[in-house]
mmCIF file of C-alpha atoms and ligand atoms in Angstrom:
data_model
loop_
_atom_site.group_PDB
_atom_site.id
_atom_site.type_symbol
_atom_site.label_atom_id
_atom_site.label_comp_id
_atom_site.label_asym_id
_atom_site.label_seq_id
_atom_site.Cartn_x
_atom_site.Cartn_y
_atom_site.Cartn_z
ATOM 1 C CA UNK N 1 17.868 14.139 17.548
ATOM 2 C CA UNK N 2 17.346 12.729 14.520
ATOM 3 C CA UNK N 3 17.608 14.798 11.404
ATOM 4 C CA UNK N 4 16.495 13.862 7.717
ATOM 5 C CA UNK N 5 19.030 12.086 5.938
ATOM 6 C CA UNK N 6 21.273 14.928 4.279
ATOM 7 C CA UNK N 7 20.996 14.033 0.704
ATOM 8 C CA UNK N 8 23.417 15.282 -1.526
ATOM 9 C CA UNK N 9 22.516 19.600 -2.890
ATOM 10 C CA UNK N 10 19.919 20.141 -0.535
ATOM 11 C CA UNK N 11 18.130 23.198 -1.898
ATOM 12 C CA UNK N 12 17.284 25.663 0.896
ATOM 13 C CA UNK N 13 15.341 27.909 -2.569
ATOM 14 C CA UNK N 14 11.553 28.325 -0.857
ATOM 15 C CA UNK N 15 8.993 27.240 -3.595
ATOM 16 C CA UNK N 16 7.469 30.552 -5.010
ATOM 17 C CA UNK N 17 4.783 28.159 -5.523
ATOM 18 C CA UNK N 18 3.730 24.797 -5.607
ATOM 19 C CA UNK N 19 2.237 25.490 -9.756
ATOM 20 C CA UNK N 20 6.114 26.645 -11.029
ATOM 21 C CA UNK N 21 7.232 24.384 -9.441
ATOM 22 C CA UNK N 22 4.576 20.982 -10.570
ATOM 23 C CA UNK N 23 5.892 22.514 -13.728
ATOM 24 C CA UNK N 24 9.588 21.794 -13.754
ATOM 25 C CA UNK N 25 8.152 18.780 -12.526
ATOM 26 C CA UNK N 26 6.483 17.221 -14.953
ATOM 27 C CA UNK N 27 9.066 17.435 -17.321
ATOM 28 C CA UNK N 28 9.274 13.450 -16.115
ATOM 29 C CA UNK N 29 12.511 13.323 -16.422
ATOM 30 C CA UNK N 30 14.480 13.997 -12.509
ATOM 31 C CA UNK N 31 16.178 16.677 -12.231
ATOM 32 C CA UNK N 32 19.974 16.018 -11.860
ATOM 33 C CA UNK N 33 20.751 16.938 -9.425
ATOM 34 C CA UNK N 34 18.528 15.502 -7.126
ATOM 35 C CA UNK N 35 18.767 12.130 -5.205
ATOM 36 C CA UNK N 36 16.783 9.101 -3.389
ATOM 37 C CA UNK N 37 18.947 7.986 -0.897
ATOM 38 C CA UNK N 38 19.276 4.453 -0.354
ATOM 39 C CA UNK N 39 19.747 2.461 -4.119
ATOM 40 C CA UNK N 40 16.818 0.018 -4.726
ATOM 41 C CA UNK N 41 17.138 -3.118 -5.064
ATOM 42 C CA UNK N 42 13.826 -4.988 -7.099
ATOM 43 C CA UNK N 43 13.649 -3.884 -10.743
ATOM 44 C CA UNK N 44 12.744 -0.791 -10.907
ATOM 45 C CA UNK N 45 15.037 2.324 -9.991
ATOM 46 C CA UNK N 46 13.588 4.627 -7.502
ATOM 47 C CA UNK N 47 11.424 8.268 -7.809
ATOM 48 C CA UNK N 48 14.221 11.173 -7.934
ATOM 49 C CA UNK N 49 13.701 13.575 -5.215
ATOM 50 C CA UNK N 50 13.376 16.885 -6.728
ATOM 51 C CA UNK N 51 15.870 19.075 -5.974
ATOM 52 C CA UNK N 52 14.881 21.579 -4.712
ATOM 53 C CA UNK N 53 12.752 21.260 -2.066
ATOM 54 C CA UNK N 54 12.687 23.200 1.263
ATOM 55 C CA UNK N 55 12.247 21.659 4.386
ATOM 56 C CA UNK N 56 8.972 21.939 6.256
ATOM 57 C CA UNK N 57 8.174 24.856 8.281
ATOM 58 C CA UNK N 58 8.435 23.803 11.799
ATOM 59 C CA UNK N 59 5.086 22.592 13.005
ATOM 60 C CA UNK N 60 3.126 25.530 14.739
ATOM 61 C CA UNK N 61 -0.757 24.133 14.125
ATOM 62 C CA UNK N 62 -3.031 25.072 17.246
ATOM 63 C CA UNK N 63 -4.355 20.662 16.956
ATOM 64 C CA UNK N 64 -2.242 17.918 15.247
ATOM 65 C CA UNK N 65 -2.492 18.358 11.612
ATOM 66 C CA UNK N 66 -1.844 15.237 9.799
ATOM 67 C CA UNK N 67 -2.281 14.811 5.682
ATOM 68 C CA UNK N 68 -3.400 11.580 4.566
ATOM 69 C CA UNK N 69 -2.613 11.274 0.361
ATOM 70 C CA UNK N 70 -4.863 8.586 -1.554
ATOM 71 C CA UNK N 71 -7.586 7.434 -4.156
ATOM 72 C CA UNK N 72 -10.539 8.910 -3.224
ATOM 73 C CA UNK N 73 -11.083 8.631 -7.123
ATOM 74 C CA UNK N 74 -9.892 6.689 -9.577
ATOM 75 C CA UNK N 75 -9.171 3.798 -10.985
ATOM 76 C CA UNK N 76 -8.508 2.451 -7.409
ATOM 77 C CA UNK N 77 -10.785 4.987 -5.513
ATOM 78 C CA UNK N 78 -11.584 2.387 -2.494
ATOM 79 C CA UNK N 79 -7.886 2.278 -1.415
ATOM 80 C CA UNK N 80 -8.415 5.669 -0.579
ATOM 81 C CA UNK N 81 -11.699 6.007 0.291
ATOM 82 C CA UNK N 82 -10.969 2.880 2.494
ATOM 83 C CA UNK N 83 -7.964 4.016 4.491
ATOM 84 C CA UNK N 84 -9.374 7.573 5.411
ATOM 85 C CA UNK N 85 -12.391 5.760 6.233
ATOM 86 C CA UNK N 86 -10.670 4.031 8.528
ATOM 87 C CA UNK N 87 -7.613 6.702 9.303
ATOM 88 C CA UNK N 88 -11.295 9.452 10.733
ATOM 89 C CA UNK N 89 -12.300 6.271 12.733
ATOM 90 C CA UNK N 90 -8.956 5.910 15.075
ATOM 91 C CA UNK N 91 -8.812 9.623 15.016
ATOM 92 C CA UNK N 92 -11.984 9.962 16.493
ATOM 93 C CA UNK N 93 -12.082 7.319 18.980
ATOM 94 C CA UNK N 94 -8.391 9.220 19.967
ATOM 95 C CA UNK N 95 -9.926 12.737 20.186
ATOM 96 C CA UNK N 96 -12.202 11.001 22.512
ATOM 97 C CA UNK N 97 -10.311 9.325 24.695
ATOM 98 C CA UNK N 98 -7.969 12.560 24.763
ATOM 99 C CA UNK N 99 -4.999 13.077 22.290
ATOM 100 C CA UNK N 100 -1.292 13.206 22.286
ATOM 101 C CA UNK N 101 -0.006 16.493 23.649
ATOM 102 C CA UNK N 102 -3.425 17.284 24.956
ATOM 103 C CA UNK N 103 -4.137 18.199 21.092
ATOM 104 C CA UNK N 104 -6.563 17.546 19.079
ATOM 105 C CA UNK N 105 -5.279 15.086 15.791
ATOM 106 C CA UNK N 106 -6.538 16.724 12.388
ATOM 107 C CA UNK N 107 -7.568 15.046 8.755
ATOM 108 C CA UNK N 108 -6.679 16.267 5.890
ATOM 109 C CA UNK N 109 -6.811 14.480 2.939
ATOM 110 C CA UNK N 110 -5.857 15.000 -0.243
ATOM 111 C CA UNK N 111 -7.567 12.615 -3.839
ATOM 112 C CA UNK N 112 -4.555 11.598 -6.192
ATOM 113 C CA UNK N 113 -7.733 10.728 -8.647
ATOM 114 C CA UNK N 114 -5.662 6.971 -8.803
ATOM 115 C CA UNK N 115 -2.970 9.319 -11.053
ATOM 116 C CA UNK N 116 0.900 8.501 -9.899
ATOM 117 C CA UNK N 117 1.833 11.663 -11.656
ATOM 118 C CA UNK N 118 -0.725 13.685 -9.599
ATOM 119 C CA UNK N 119 0.834 12.882 -6.009
ATOM 120 C CA UNK N 120 4.541 15.589 -5.896
ATOM 121 C CA UNK N 121 1.597 18.544 -6.294
ATOM 122 C CA UNK N 122 -0.891 17.585 -3.249
ATOM 123 C CA UNK N 123 2.027 16.206 -0.886
ATOM 124 C CA UNK N 124 3.494 19.336 -1.439
ATOM 125 C CA UNK N 125 -0.197 21.349 -0.950
ATOM 126 C CA UNK N 126 0.042 19.137 2.246
ATOM 127 C CA UNK N 127 3.813 20.324 3.027
ATOM 128 C CA UNK N 128 3.947 23.633 2.390
ATOM 129 C CA UNK N 129 -0.335 25.078 2.629
ATOM 130 C CA UNK N 130 -1.269 23.504 5.458
ATOM 131 C CA UNK N 131 2.382 22.434 7.623
ATOM 132 C CA UNK N 132 1.086 18.445 8.175
ATOM 133 C CA UNK N 133 3.085 16.950 11.087
ATOM 134 C CA UNK N 134 2.764 14.328 9.684
ATOM 135 C CA UNK N 135 1.491 11.590 5.828
ATOM 136 C CA UNK N 136 0.173 8.678 5.321
ATOM 137 C CA UNK N 137 -0.030 7.367 2.321
ATOM 138 C CA UNK N 138 -0.036 5.880 -0.012
ATOM 139 C CA UNK N 139 -1.445 2.675 -0.084
ATOM 140 C CA UNK N 140 -0.591 2.302 -3.714
ATOM 141 C CA UNK N 141 3.411 1.186 -3.700
ATOM 142 C CA UNK N 142 4.068 3.757 -7.724
ATOM 143 C CA UNK N 143 1.939 6.782 -5.648
ATOM 144 C CA UNK N 144 3.841 6.063 -2.078
ATOM 145 C CA UNK N 145 7.544 5.828 -4.741
ATOM 146 C CA UNK N 146 6.418 9.268 -5.724
ATOM 147 C CA UNK N 147 5.532 11.079 -2.342
ATOM 148 C CA UNK N 148 8.748 9.323 -0.819
ATOM 149 C CA UNK N 149 11.795 11.457 -1.542
ATOM 150 C CA UNK N 150 9.829 15.049 -1.140
ATOM 151 C CA UNK N 151 8.567 13.469 2.194
ATOM 152 C CA UNK N 152 11.613 12.762 2.781
ATOM 153 C CA UNK N 153 13.562 15.823 1.444
ATOM 154 C CA UNK N 154 10.503 18.487 3.402
ATOM 155 C CA UNK N 155 11.827 16.160 6.925
ATOM 156 C CA UNK N 156 7.466 15.249 7.668
ATOM 157 C CA UNK N 157 7.581 11.588 8.925
ATOM 158 C CA UNK N 158 5.718 9.483 5.972
ATOM 159 C CA UNK N 159 3.637 6.511 7.185
ATOM 160 C CA UNK N 160 2.710 4.359 3.935
ATOM 161 C CA UNK N 161 -0.267 2.325 5.634
ATOM 162 C CA UNK N 162 0.376 -0.690 2.758
ATOM 163 C CA UNK N 163 1.811 -0.240 0.424
ATOM 164 C CA UNK N 164 4.123 -3.177 0.055
ATOM 165 C CA UNK N 165 6.853 -2.880 -2.210
ATOM 166 C CA UNK N 166 10.544 -2.815 -0.415
ATOM 167 C CA UNK N 167 11.476 0.381 -2.402
ATOM 168 C CA UNK N 168 9.253 2.813 -0.118
ATOM 169 C CA UNK N 169 10.979 2.456 2.812
ATOM 170 C CA UNK N 170 14.432 2.525 1.093
ATOM 171 C CA UNK N 171 14.205 6.353 0.024
ATOM 172 C CA UNK N 172 15.345 7.455 3.393
ATOM 173 C CA UNK N 173 14.515 7.013 7.344
ATOM 174 C CA UNK N 174 11.545 10.136 7.332
ATOM 175 C CA UNK N 175 9.098 6.809 5.083
ATOM 176 C CA UNK N 176 8.101 4.044 7.142
ATOM 177 C CA UNK N 177 5.195 1.215 6.022
ATOM 178 C CA UNK N 178 2.537 -1.140 8.532
ATOM 179 C CA UNK N 179 2.468 -3.869 6.930
ATOM 180 C CA UNK N 180 5.043 -6.765 5.100
ATOM 181 C CA UNK N 181 6.629 -6.151 2.126
ATOM 182 C CA UNK N 182 6.127 -8.099 -0.945
ATOM 183 C CA UNK N 183 9.507 -10.419 -0.982
ATOM 184 C CA UNK N 184 7.091 -12.548 2.035
ATOM 185 C CA UNK N 185 3.155 -11.718 -0.367
ATOM 186 C CA UNK N 186 5.578 -13.599 -2.867
ATOM 187 C CA UNK N 187 6.298 -16.281 -1.739
ATOM 188 C CA UNK N 188 3.154 -17.362 0.296
ATOM 189 C CA UNK N 189 0.931 -16.566 -2.719
ATOM 190 C CA UNK N 190 4.061 -19.306 -4.991
ATOM 191 C CA UNK N 191 4.135 -21.938 -2.207
ATOM 192 C CA UNK N 192 0.277 -21.519 -1.767
ATOM 193 C CA UNK N 193 -0.013 -22.077 -6.249
ATOM 194 C CA UNK N 194 2.566 -25.496 -4.849
ATOM 195 C CA UNK N 195 1.899 -26.769 -2.427
ATOM 196 C CA UNK N 196 -1.962 -26.359 -1.395
ATOM 197 C CA UNK N 197 -3.230 -26.190 -4.856
ATOM 198 C CA UNK N 198 -0.391 -28.546 -5.736
ATOM 199 C CA UNK N 199 0.310 -26.347 -8.744
ATOM 200 C CA UNK N 200 2.489 -27.624 -11.793
ATOM 201 C CA UNK N 201 2.621 -24.541 -14.691
ATOM 202 C CA UNK N 202 2.072 -21.503 -14.172
ATOM 203 C CA UNK N 203 1.148 -18.193 -16.290
ATOM 204 C CA UNK N 204 1.556 -15.142 -14.761
ATOM 205 C CA UNK N 205 -0.197 -11.495 -16.039
ATOM 206 C CA UNK N 206 2.109 -8.314 -14.599
ATOM 207 C CA UNK N 207 0.791 -4.359 -14.325
ATOM 208 C CA UNK N 208 4.155 -2.788 -16.584
ATOM 209 C CA UNK N 209 3.093 0.442 -15.312
ATOM 210 C CA UNK N 210 2.506 -0.624 -11.185
ATOM 211 C CA UNK N 211 5.700 -0.823 -9.214
ATOM 212 C CA UNK N 212 3.407 -2.961 -7.018
ATOM 213 C CA UNK N 213 2.984 -5.503 -9.683
ATOM 214 C CA UNK N 214 6.172 -5.894 -11.159
ATOM 215 C CA UNK N 215 7.698 -6.400 -7.400
ATOM 216 C CA UNK N 216 4.971 -9.108 -6.496
ATOM 217 C CA UNK N 217 5.788 -10.756 -10.229
ATOM 218 C CA UNK N 218 9.535 -10.791 -9.496
ATOM 219 C CA UNK N 219 9.352 -12.162 -5.618
ATOM 220 C CA UNK N 220 6.905 -14.804 -6.560
ATOM 221 C CA UNK N 221 9.133 -16.212 -9.573
ATOM 222 C CA UNK N 222 12.236 -15.997 -7.258
ATOM 223 C CA UNK N 223 10.332 -18.686 -5.607
ATOM 224 C CA UNK N 224 8.848 -20.172 -7.584
ATOM 225 C CA UNK N 225 12.117 -21.147 -9.675
ATOM 226 C CA UNK N 226 12.838 -23.108 -5.942
ATOM 227 C CA UNK N 227 10.310 -25.917 -6.908
ATOM 228 C CA UNK N 228 9.732 -28.026 -9.957
ATOM 229 C CA UNK N 229 6.963 -26.029 -11.173
ATOM 230 C CA UNK N 230 7.291 -24.644 -14.581
ATOM 231 C CA UNK N 231 6.337 -20.778 -15.918
ATOM 232 C CA UNK N 232 4.653 -21.128 -18.928
ATOM 233 C CA UNK N 233 3.799 -17.541 -20.486
ATOM 234 C CA UNK N 234 4.148 -14.514 -18.872
ATOM 235 C CA UNK N 235 2.082 -11.754 -20.915
ATOM 236 C CA UNK N 236 1.406 -8.122 -19.355
ATOM 237 C CA UNK N 237 -0.912 -4.515 -19.325
ATOM 238 C CA UNK N 238 -1.234 -1.286 -18.123
ATOM 239 C CA UNK N 239 -3.195 0.023 -15.398
ATOM 240 C CA UNK N 240 -6.746 0.966 -16.961
ATOM 241 C CA UNK N 241 -6.086 -0.917 -20.278
ATOM 242 C CA UNK N 242 -9.858 -2.638 -20.594
ATOM 243 C CA UNK N 243 -9.325 -5.563 -23.282
ATOM 244 C CA UNK N 244 -6.845 -8.342 -21.836
ATOM 245 C CA UNK N 245 -7.918 -10.877 -24.980
ATOM 246 C CA UNK N 246 -4.850 -11.764 -26.572
ATOM 247 C CA UNK N 247 -2.799 -12.178 -23.510
ATOM 248 C CA UNK N 248 -5.410 -14.224 -21.786
ATOM 249 C CA UNK N 249 -5.938 -16.069 -25.561
ATOM 250 C CA UNK N 250 -1.527 -16.745 -25.462
ATOM 251 C CA UNK N 251 -2.204 -17.207 -21.719
ATOM 252 C CA UNK N 252 -5.118 -19.994 -22.724
ATOM 253 C CA UNK N 253 -2.404 -21.952 -25.239
ATOM 254 C CA UNK N 254 -0.282 -22.407 -22.341
ATOM 255 C CA UNK N 255 -2.770 -24.701 -20.734
ATOM 256 C CA UNK N 256 -1.481 -23.725 -17.100
ATOM 257 C CA UNK N 257 -2.986 -25.076 -13.970
ATOM 258 C CA UNK N 258 -3.067 -20.937 -12.908
ATOM 259 C CA UNK N 259 -2.943 -18.450 -13.270
ATOM 260 C CA UNK N 260 -1.521 -15.366 -11.023
ATOM 261 C CA UNK N 261 -2.476 -11.640 -11.206
ATOM 262 C CA UNK N 262 -0.998 -10.094 -9.680
ATOM 263 C CA UNK N 263 -2.623 -6.293 -9.549
ATOM 264 C CA UNK N 264 -5.496 -3.787 -8.754
ATOM 265 C CA UNK N 265 -9.051 -4.983 -7.694
ATOM 266 C CA UNK N 266 -10.713 -3.065 -11.670
ATOM 267 C CA UNK N 267 -7.980 -4.716 -13.938
ATOM 268 C CA UNK N 268 -8.129 -7.919 -12.009
ATOM 269 C CA UNK N 269 -12.110 -8.086 -11.808
ATOM 270 C CA UNK N 270 -12.633 -7.111 -16.136
ATOM 271 C CA UNK N 271 -9.895 -10.154 -16.669
ATOM 272 C CA UNK N 272 -11.321 -12.459 -14.785
ATOM 273 C CA UNK N 273 -13.893 -12.006 -16.369
ATOM 274 C CA UNK N 274 -12.437 -11.797 -20.281
ATOM 275 C CA UNK N 275 -11.111 -15.040 -19.346
ATOM 276 C CA UNK N 276 -13.497 -17.081 -18.428
ATOM 277 C CA UNK N 277 -14.817 -15.527 -21.872
ATOM 278 C CA UNK N 278 -12.520 -17.190 -23.996
ATOM 279 C CA UNK N 279 -12.745 -20.269 -21.603
ATOM 280 C CA UNK N 280 -10.322 -20.357 -19.566
ATOM 281 C CA UNK N 281 -11.396 -21.891 -16.379
ATOM 282 C CA UNK N 282 -7.969 -22.366 -13.765
ATOM 283 C CA UNK N 283 -7.974 -20.928 -10.785
ATOM 284 C CA UNK N 284 -6.870 -17.095 -10.790
ATOM 285 C CA UNK N 285 -4.361 -16.190 -8.114
ATOM 286 C CA UNK N 286 -3.175 -12.954 -6.715
ATOM 287 C CA UNK N 287 -2.584 -10.382 -4.084
ATOM 288 C CA UNK N 288 -3.573 -7.722 -1.849
ATOM 289 C CA UNK N 289 -3.979 -5.168 -4.159
ATOM 290 C CA UNK N 290 -7.639 -7.722 -4.747
ATOM 291 C CA UNK N 291 -8.318 -6.803 -1.423
ATOM 292 C CA UNK N 292 -11.537 -4.355 -2.780
ATOM 293 C CA UNK N 293 -15.803 -4.811 -2.316
ATOM 294 C CA UNK N 294 -15.288 -3.498 -5.903
ATOM 295 C CA UNK N 295 -13.726 -6.907 -7.275
ATOM 296 C CA UNK N 296 -16.384 -9.306 -6.167
ATOM 297 C CA UNK N 297 -18.666 -6.537 -8.140
ATOM 298 C CA UNK N 298 -16.446 -5.982 -11.375
ATOM 299 C CA UNK N 299 -15.459 -9.327 -12.002
ATOM 300 C CA UNK N 300 -19.333 -11.234 -9.989
ATOM 301 C CA UNK N 301 -19.441 -14.936 -10.996
ATOM 302 C CA UNK N 302 -16.355 -15.182 -13.163
ATOM 303 C CA UNK N 303 -13.664 -14.332 -9.665
ATOM 304 C CA UNK N 304 -15.785 -16.729 -8.141
ATOM 305 C CA UNK N 305 -12.818 -19.332 -6.596
ATOM 306 C CA UNK N 306 -9.872 -16.851 -6.635
ATOM 307 C CA UNK N 307 -7.261 -16.719 -4.663
ATOM 308 C CA UNK N 308 -5.302 -14.200 -2.822
ATOM 309 C CA UNK N 309 -3.184 -13.095 -0.275
ATOM 310 C CA UNK N 310 -4.003 -10.021 2.234
ATOM 311 C CA UNK N 311 -3.578 -8.410 5.519
ATOM 312 C CA UNK N 312 -6.418 -9.667 7.859
ATOM 313 C CA UNK N 313 -9.507 -11.403 7.259
ATOM 314 C CA UNK N 314 -12.571 -9.603 8.209
ATOM 315 C CA UNK N 315 -13.990 -13.181 9.510
ATOM 316 C CA UNK N 316 -11.622 -13.648 12.638
ATOM 317 C CA UNK N 317 -12.877 -14.010 15.652
ATOM 318 C CA UNK N 318 -9.741 -12.346 17.884
ATOM 319 C CA UNK N 319 -11.964 -9.937 19.878
ATOM 320 C CA UNK N 320 -9.931 -6.330 19.198
ATOM 321 C CA UNK N 321 -11.180 -7.546 14.042
ATOM 322 C CA UNK N 322 -15.122 -8.665 16.003
ATOM 323 C CA UNK N 323 -14.766 -5.618 17.357
ATOM 324 C CA UNK N 324 -13.474 -3.453 15.372
ATOM 325 C CA UNK N 325 -15.205 -4.122 12.200
ATOM 326 C CA UNK N 326 -18.822 -3.493 14.435
ATOM 327 C CA UNK N 327 -18.215 -0.684 14.908
ATOM 328 C CA UNK N 328 -16.951 0.223 11.565
ATOM 329 C CA UNK N 329 -20.189 -1.052 10.167
ATOM 330 C CA UNK N 330 -22.275 0.523 12.500
ATOM 331 C CA UNK N 331 -20.386 3.961 11.668
ATOM 332 C CA UNK N 332 -20.105 3.472 7.728
ATOM 333 C CA UNK N 333 -22.570 0.429 7.129
ATOM 334 C CA UNK N 334 -20.001 -1.394 5.186
ATOM 335 C CA UNK N 335 -17.373 -4.779 6.370
ATOM 336 C CA UNK N 336 -13.993 -2.689 6.353
ATOM 337 C CA UNK N 337 -11.912 -4.194 4.311
ATOM 338 C CA UNK N 338 -8.069 -4.955 3.958
ATOM 339 C CA UNK N 339 -7.040 -1.018 3.711
ATOM 340 C CA UNK N 340 -9.661 0.258 6.127
ATOM 341 C CA UNK N 341 -7.722 -2.050 9.320
ATOM 342 C CA UNK N 342 -4.433 -1.569 8.206
ATOM 343 C CA UNK N 343 -5.223 2.169 8.192
ATOM 344 C CA UNK N 344 -6.206 2.842 11.533
ATOM 345 C CA UNK N 345 -3.913 0.628 13.159
ATOM 346 C CA UNK N 346 -1.470 2.858 11.008
ATOM 347 C CA UNK N 347 -2.858 6.381 12.235
ATOM 348 C CA UNK N 348 -3.340 5.250 16.091
ATOM 349 C CA UNK N 349 0.890 4.013 15.509
ATOM 350 C CA UNK N 350 1.323 7.920 14.492
ATOM 351 C CA UNK N 351 -0.804 9.152 17.376
ATOM 352 C CA UNK N 352 1.028 6.939 19.494
ATOM 353 C CA UNK N 353 4.178 7.342 18.401
ATOM 354 C CA UNK N 354 3.758 11.477 18.758
ATOM 355 C CA UNK N 355 2.664 10.922 22.640
ATOM 356 C CA UNK N 356 6.369 10.074 23.214
ATOM 357 C CA UNK N 357 7.629 11.871 20.968
ATOM 358 C CA UNK N 358 6.322 14.586 23.194
ATOM 359 C CA UNK N 359 6.229 17.587 21.365
ATOM 360 C CA UNK N 360 5.033 18.256 17.860
ATOM 361 C CA UNK N 361 8.653 17.592 16.577
ATOM 362 C CA UNK N 362 8.965 15.614 12.982
ATOM 363 C CA UNK N 363 12.068 14.446 13.526
ATOM 364 C CA UNK N 364 12.008 13.054 16.842
ATOM 365 C CA UNK N 365 8.639 12.155 16.168
ATOM 366 C CA UNK N 366 10.550 10.380 13.246
ATOM 367 C CA UNK N 367 12.762 9.207 15.635
ATOM 368 C CA UNK N 368 9.263 6.945 17.989
ATOM 369 C CA UNK N 369 8.122 5.525 14.547
ATOM 370 C CA UNK N 370 12.104 3.965 14.508
ATOM 371 C CA UNK N 371 11.329 3.107 18.172
ATOM 372 C CA UNK N 372 7.934 1.432 18.495
ATOM 373 C CA UNK N 373 7.217 -2.083 19.271
ATOM 374 C CA UNK N 374 4.980 -4.495 19.691
ATOM 375 C CA UNK N 375 1.854 -1.881 19.043
ATOM 376 C CA UNK N 376 -1.457 -4.825 19.377
ATOM 377 C CA UNK N 377 -2.998 -3.336 16.736
ATOM 378 C CA UNK N 378 -6.264 -5.267 14.779
ATOM 379 C CA UNK N 379 -4.042 -6.443 12.536
ATOM 380 C CA UNK N 380 -1.403 -7.811 14.335
ATOM 381 C CA UNK N 381 1.065 -7.135 16.624
ATOM 382 C CA UNK N 382 3.917 -4.902 14.989
ATOM 383 C CA UNK N 383 7.148 -3.881 15.283
ATOM 384 C CA UNK N 384 9.205 -1.597 13.034
ATOM 385 C CA UNK N 385 11.643 -2.693 12.008
ATOM 386 C CA UNK N 386 15.598 -1.571 11.161
ATOM 387 C CA UNK N 387 13.970 -1.048 7.310
ATOM 388 C CA UNK N 388 11.522 1.250 8.688
ATOM 389 C CA UNK N 389 8.788 -1.562 7.460
ATOM 390 C CA UNK N 390 6.772 -4.130 10.126
ATOM 391 C CA UNK N 391 7.526 -7.765 10.136
ATOM 392 C CA UNK N 392 3.285 -9.061 9.885
ATOM 393 C CA UNK N 393 1.896 -12.484 8.877
ATOM 394 C CA UNK N 394 -0.223 -12.243 5.594
ATOM 395 C CA UNK N 395 -3.706 -14.081 5.401
ATOM 396 C CA UNK N 396 -4.539 -16.044 2.018
ATOM 397 C CA UNK N 397 -8.063 -15.413 1.487
ATOM 398 C CA UNK N 398 -10.632 -17.401 -1.347
ATOM 399 C CA UNK N 399 -13.448 -15.898 -3.518
ATOM 400 C CA UNK N 400 -16.800 -16.323 -2.465
ATOM 401 C CA UNK N 401 -19.724 -14.343 -3.232
ATOM 402 C CA UNK N 402 -19.153 -11.245 -2.219
ATOM 403 C CA UNK N 403 -16.239 -11.893 0.244
ATOM 404 C CA UNK N 404 -13.135 -13.135 0.223
ATOM 405 C CA UNK N 405 -13.337 -15.702 2.701
ATOM 406 C CA UNK N 406 -11.159 -16.958 5.871
ATOM 407 C CA UNK N 407 -8.470 -20.367 4.344
ATOM 408 C CA UNK N 408 -4.668 -20.111 6.234
ATOM 409 C CA UNK N 409 -3.063 -17.239 8.170
ATOM 410 C CA UNK N 410 0.888 -17.827 6.333
ATOM 411 C CA UNK N 411 3.745 -15.984 9.711
ATOM 412 C CA UNK N 412 7.146 -14.792 8.461
HETATM 413 N N1 LIG T 1 -0.095 -3.338 -1.502
HETATM 414 C C1 LIG T 1 -0.131 -2.927 -2.449
HETATM 415 C C2 LIG T 1 0.463 -2.343 -3.043
HETATM 416 O O1 LIG T 1 1.278 -2.074 -3.070
HETATM 417 C C3 LIG T 1 -1.299 -1.674 -2.457
HETATM 418 C C4 LIG T 1 -2.775 -2.307 -1.770
HETATM 419 C C5 LIG T 1 -2.664 -3.323 -0.076
HETATM 420 C C6 LIG T 1 -3.622 -2.710 -1.904
HETATM 421 C C7 LIG T 1 -3.578 -3.737 0.526
HETATM 422 C C8 LIG T 1 -4.705 -3.419 -1.398
HETATM 423 C C9 LIG T 1 -4.856 -3.798 -0.273
HETATM 424 O O2 LIG T 1 1.010 -1.788 -4.344
#
């Protein structure tokens, strides 16, 4: 049976109270005894594991209680709300058909307000107070990176549906994801810009408060540098910024053919509006962080004609997708975005692993998730590789009206 990778100086202290513990955490500087297992490779450092997280209590729940931590409010609110809807729909379908181990899947959700610094408290609450069997989340890579060392130390399997930064699953052997990673996504968009759009000169506008944005920038550049294309401007902002005029003015002066903006939908929508106001007419490009119905609302006319890579197209004619989109629309009245779709798949994968584990035992469930092969999801066939990632194709969508219209699929 698999045990959580042993971290140095694993503390056996039980938390007296989450509040006291969080006080210790919020000092920002990581405890010196903390370790994150494997070292990260892509730019930033992985959040250090708090030293005094205790192993989770053995699972005794009557139902299968699964904790979802996400952004239900704040600047990335649709990430969490869509993810929750997709997960709940999957759980309800599974419960109706007969959930694993003759129990019921029960979802407990915690909101982190789109704030990375709120993640440790909500994840500790799910582990210590709700005694969850496993965790689903987060969508945003920085927030998954804040949770993963805690889940790893507690020995609670964590499946991030949509965090694409490579470092997330490098935290340890209890951490998985059901999506592709950003070295692939960066390559997809660099190639798309050079080959499909014939761009020669690219400007890049990066959210430097965001591990996803920094990583995707790096991987885009690595691929771009293999072409004869030039980078004519590199500018930055921080999540929750509202005014991008200084950066956009410099980008305008560099006269790029395309502008790559690997951020999240709220800032991207505002960037598009301000870019058009400044007279920039070049196409904007981005990644999966754009995938939200709010992008079209905030970006309006300014975001029309932009391209982004993501995990699936709701317009696909694949019968599995057609059924999923139809059921989701019937239940929630909206078209499911990538967050809803991949979270739906992640919920099924976790349930399938619990069934194969044969017991509500976290170590066995970890092993079963790791052994996932050829799972037929709505977002493609999912196999978990040795690095605990899924290898899947990406799609490129073009913004037209209030939706992303399918352009192409890129296989890994
Ligand atoms: N991939 C993004 C990240 O790692 C999260 C995301 C995925 C956002 C899909 C929207 C849609 O931060």
